[in-house]
PDB file of C-alpha atoms in Angstrom:
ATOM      1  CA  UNK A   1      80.101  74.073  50.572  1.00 85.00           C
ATOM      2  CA  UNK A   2      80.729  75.337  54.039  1.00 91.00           C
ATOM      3  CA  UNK A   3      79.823  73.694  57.353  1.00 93.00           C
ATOM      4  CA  UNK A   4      78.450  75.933  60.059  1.00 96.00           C
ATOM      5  CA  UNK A   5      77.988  74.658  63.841  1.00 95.00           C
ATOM      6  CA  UNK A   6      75.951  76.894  65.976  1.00 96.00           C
ATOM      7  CA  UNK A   7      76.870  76.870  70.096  1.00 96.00           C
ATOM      8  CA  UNK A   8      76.228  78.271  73.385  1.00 96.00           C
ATOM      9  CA  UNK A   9      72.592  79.221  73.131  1.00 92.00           C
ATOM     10  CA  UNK A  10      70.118  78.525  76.236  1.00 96.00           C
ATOM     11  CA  UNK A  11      68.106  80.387  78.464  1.00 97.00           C
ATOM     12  CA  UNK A  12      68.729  83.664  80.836  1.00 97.00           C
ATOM     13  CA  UNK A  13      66.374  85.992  82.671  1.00 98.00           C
ATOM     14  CA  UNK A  14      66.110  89.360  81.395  1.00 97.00           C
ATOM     15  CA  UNK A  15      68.858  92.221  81.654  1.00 97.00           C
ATOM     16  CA  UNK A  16      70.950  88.987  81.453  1.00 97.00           C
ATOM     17  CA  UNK A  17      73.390  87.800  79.008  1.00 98.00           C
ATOM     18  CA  UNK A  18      74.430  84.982  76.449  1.00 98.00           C
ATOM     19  CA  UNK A  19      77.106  84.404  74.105  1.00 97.00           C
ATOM     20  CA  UNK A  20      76.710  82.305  71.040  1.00 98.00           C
ATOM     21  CA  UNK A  21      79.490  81.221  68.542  1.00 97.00           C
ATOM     22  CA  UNK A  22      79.476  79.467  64.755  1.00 96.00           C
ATOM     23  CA  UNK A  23      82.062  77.566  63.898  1.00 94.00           C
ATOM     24  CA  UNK A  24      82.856  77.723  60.209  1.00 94.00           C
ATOM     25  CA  UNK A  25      84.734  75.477  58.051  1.00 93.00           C
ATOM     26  CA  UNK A  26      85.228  74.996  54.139  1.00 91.00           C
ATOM     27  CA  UNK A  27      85.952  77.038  51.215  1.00 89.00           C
ATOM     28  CA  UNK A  28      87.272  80.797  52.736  1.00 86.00           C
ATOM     29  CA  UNK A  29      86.205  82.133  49.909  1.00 88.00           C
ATOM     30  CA  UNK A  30      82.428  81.145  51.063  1.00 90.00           C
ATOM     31  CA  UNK A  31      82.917  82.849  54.119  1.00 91.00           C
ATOM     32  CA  UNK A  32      84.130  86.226  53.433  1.00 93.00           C
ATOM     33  CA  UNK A  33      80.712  87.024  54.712  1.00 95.00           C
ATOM     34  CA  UNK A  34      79.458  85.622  58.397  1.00 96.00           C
ATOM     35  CA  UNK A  35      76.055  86.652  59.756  1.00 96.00           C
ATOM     36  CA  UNK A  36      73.934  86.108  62.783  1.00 97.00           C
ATOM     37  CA  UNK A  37      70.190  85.500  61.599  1.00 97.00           C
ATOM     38  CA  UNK A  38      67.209  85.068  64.215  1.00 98.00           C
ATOM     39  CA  UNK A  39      63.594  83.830  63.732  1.00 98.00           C
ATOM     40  CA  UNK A  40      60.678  83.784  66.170  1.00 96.00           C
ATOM     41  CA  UNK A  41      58.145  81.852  66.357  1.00 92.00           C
ATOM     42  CA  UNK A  42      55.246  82.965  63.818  1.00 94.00           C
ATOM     43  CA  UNK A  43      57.965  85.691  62.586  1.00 96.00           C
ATOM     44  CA  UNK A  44      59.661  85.749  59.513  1.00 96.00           C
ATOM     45  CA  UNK A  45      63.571  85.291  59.342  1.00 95.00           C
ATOM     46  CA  UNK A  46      65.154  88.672  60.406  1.00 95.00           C
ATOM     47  CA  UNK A  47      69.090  89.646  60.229  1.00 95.00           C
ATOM     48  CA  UNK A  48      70.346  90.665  63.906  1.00 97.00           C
ATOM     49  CA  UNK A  49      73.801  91.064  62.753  1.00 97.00           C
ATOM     50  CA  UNK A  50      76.602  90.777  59.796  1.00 96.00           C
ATOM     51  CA  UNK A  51      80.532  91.470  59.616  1.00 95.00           C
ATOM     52  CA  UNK A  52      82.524  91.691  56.713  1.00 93.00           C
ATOM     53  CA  UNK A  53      85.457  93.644  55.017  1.00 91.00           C
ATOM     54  CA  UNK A  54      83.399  96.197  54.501  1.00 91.00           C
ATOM     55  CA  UNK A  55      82.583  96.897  58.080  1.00 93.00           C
ATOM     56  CA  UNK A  56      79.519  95.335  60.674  1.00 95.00           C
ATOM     57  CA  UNK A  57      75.863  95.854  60.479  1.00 95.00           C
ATOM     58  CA  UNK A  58      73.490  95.825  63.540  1.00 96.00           C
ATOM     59  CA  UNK A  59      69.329  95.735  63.268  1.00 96.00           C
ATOM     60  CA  UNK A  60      68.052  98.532  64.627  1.00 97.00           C
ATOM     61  CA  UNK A  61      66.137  96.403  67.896  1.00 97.00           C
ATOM     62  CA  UNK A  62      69.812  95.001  68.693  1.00 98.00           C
ATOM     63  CA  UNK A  63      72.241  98.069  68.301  1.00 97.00           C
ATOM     64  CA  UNK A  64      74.247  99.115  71.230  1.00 97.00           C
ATOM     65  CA  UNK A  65      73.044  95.584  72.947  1.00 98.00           C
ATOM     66  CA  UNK A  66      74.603  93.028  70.487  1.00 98.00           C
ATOM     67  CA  UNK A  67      77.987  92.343  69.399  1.00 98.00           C
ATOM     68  CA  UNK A  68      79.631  90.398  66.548  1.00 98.00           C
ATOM     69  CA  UNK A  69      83.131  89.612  66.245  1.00 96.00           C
ATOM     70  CA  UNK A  70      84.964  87.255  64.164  1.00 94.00           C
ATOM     71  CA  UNK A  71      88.083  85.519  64.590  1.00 89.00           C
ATOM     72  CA  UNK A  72      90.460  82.904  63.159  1.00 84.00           C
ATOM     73  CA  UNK A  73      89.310  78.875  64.577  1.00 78.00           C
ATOM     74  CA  UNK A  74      91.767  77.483  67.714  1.00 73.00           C
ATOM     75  CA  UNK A  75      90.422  73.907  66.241  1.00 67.00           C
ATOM     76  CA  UNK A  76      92.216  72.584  62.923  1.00 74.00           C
ATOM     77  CA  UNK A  77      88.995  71.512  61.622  1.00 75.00           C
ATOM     78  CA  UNK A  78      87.387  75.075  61.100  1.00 76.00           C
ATOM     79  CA  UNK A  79      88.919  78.161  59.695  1.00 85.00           C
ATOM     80  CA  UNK A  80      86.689  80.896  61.242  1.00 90.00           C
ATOM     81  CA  UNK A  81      84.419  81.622  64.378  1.00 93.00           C
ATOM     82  CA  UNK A  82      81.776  84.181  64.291  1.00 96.00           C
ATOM     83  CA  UNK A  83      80.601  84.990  67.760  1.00 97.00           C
ATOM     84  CA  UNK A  84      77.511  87.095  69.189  1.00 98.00           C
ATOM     85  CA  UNK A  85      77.763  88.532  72.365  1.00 98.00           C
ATOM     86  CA  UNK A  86      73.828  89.669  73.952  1.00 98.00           C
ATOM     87  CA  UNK A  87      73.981  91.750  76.428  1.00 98.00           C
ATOM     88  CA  UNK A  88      70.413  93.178  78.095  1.00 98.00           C
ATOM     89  CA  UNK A  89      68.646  91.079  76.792  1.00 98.00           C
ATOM     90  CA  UNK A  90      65.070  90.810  76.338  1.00 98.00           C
ATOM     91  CA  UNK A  91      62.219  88.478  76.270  1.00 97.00           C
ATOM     92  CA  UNK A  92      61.889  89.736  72.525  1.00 96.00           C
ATOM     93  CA  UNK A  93      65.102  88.055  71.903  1.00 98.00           C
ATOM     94  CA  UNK A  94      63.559  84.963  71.678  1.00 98.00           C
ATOM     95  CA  UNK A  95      64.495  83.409  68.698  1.00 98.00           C
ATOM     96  CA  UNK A  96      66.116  80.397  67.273  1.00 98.00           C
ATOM     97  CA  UNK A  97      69.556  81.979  65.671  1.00 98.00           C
ATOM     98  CA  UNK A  98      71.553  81.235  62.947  1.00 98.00           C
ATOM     99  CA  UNK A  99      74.744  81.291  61.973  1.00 97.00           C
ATOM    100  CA  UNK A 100      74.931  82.316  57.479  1.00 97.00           C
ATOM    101  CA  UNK A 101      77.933  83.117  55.129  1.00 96.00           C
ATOM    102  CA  UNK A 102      78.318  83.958  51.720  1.00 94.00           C
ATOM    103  CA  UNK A 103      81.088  85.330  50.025  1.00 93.00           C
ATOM    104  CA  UNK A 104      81.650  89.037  49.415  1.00 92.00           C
ATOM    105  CA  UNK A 105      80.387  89.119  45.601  1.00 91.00           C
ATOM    106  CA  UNK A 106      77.352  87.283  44.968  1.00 86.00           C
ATOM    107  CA  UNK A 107      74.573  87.424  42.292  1.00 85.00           C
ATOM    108  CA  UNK A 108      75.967  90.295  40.422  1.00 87.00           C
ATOM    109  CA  UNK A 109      76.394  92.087  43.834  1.00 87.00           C
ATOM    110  CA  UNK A 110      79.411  92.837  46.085  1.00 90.00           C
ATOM    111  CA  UNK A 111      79.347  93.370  49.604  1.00 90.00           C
ATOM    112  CA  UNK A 112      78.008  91.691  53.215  1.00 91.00           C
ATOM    113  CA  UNK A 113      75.249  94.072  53.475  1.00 88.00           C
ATOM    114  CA  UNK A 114      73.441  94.198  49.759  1.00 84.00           C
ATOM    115  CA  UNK A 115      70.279  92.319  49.187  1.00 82.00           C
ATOM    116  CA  UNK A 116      72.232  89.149  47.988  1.00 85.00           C
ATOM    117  CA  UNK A 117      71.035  86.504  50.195  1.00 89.00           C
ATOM    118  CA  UNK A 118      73.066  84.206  52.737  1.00 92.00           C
ATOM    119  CA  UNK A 119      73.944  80.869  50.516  1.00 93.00           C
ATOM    120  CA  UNK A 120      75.094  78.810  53.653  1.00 95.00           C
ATOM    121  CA  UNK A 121      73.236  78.063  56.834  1.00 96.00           C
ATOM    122  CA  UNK A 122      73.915  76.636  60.420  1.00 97.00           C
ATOM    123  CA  UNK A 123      71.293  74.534  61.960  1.00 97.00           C
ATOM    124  CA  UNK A 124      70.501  77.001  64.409  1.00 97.00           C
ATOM    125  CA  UNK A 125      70.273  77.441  68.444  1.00 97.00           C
ATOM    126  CA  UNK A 126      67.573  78.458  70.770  1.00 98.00           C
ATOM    127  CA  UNK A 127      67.968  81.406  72.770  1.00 98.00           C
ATOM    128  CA  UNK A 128      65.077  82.018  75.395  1.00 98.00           C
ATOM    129  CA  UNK A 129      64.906  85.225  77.385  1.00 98.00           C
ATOM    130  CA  UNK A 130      62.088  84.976  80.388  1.00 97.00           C
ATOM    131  CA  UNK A 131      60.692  88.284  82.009  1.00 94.00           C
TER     132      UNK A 131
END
């Protein structure tokens, strides 16, 4: 089991910018995989970002605005941070996000970006952009 704590989220005017972080903690193995998630309201669950060892995926409607970077945890308690820096953002952005993990080989699968869903799940964080 891994525990995921979501931070940072709010709200910001368009063209503006947030940065929101996941704390991870638990088995590493669990976590070889990190993921930002996002879902709208009356939307399904879409993926805005995911980093592993086999490189970083962006969604298409985030590219070149979004970044993901993970990094070993300052606090003894968790083991990694997964952070995701919006930049230009737009009222479209409006989503509750959420932090995911899951390790790299999963359901007969290997790899962050295969089909294999997300097995772990942060409680997620509002993020409201206004026009």
């Amino acid at each position: 089991e891994l525990d995921l704590v979501e931070s940072g989220g709010g709200s910001v005017e368009a063209e503006g910018a947030l940065r929101i972080s996941c704390a991870v903690s638990g088995n590493a193995y669990d976590m070889q995989c990190l993921g930002w998630f996002r879902q709208a309201p009356g939307q399904e669950r879409e993926t805005v970002a995911r980093s592993g060892s086999d490189g970083t995926y962006y969604t298409a409607a985030v590219q070149g605005r979004f970044t993901i970077a993970r990094h070993s945890a300052k606090n003894g308690k968790y083991l990694q941070m997964v952070d995701l820096q919006m930049d230009g953002l737009k009222p479209d952005d409006t989503a509750v996000y959420y932090c995911a993990a899951r390790p790299y080989c999963s359901r007969g699968l290997c790899g962050c970006h295969t089909t294999s869903p997300y097995l772990f799940w942060g409680q997620g964080i509002q993020v409201n952009v206004s026009s």
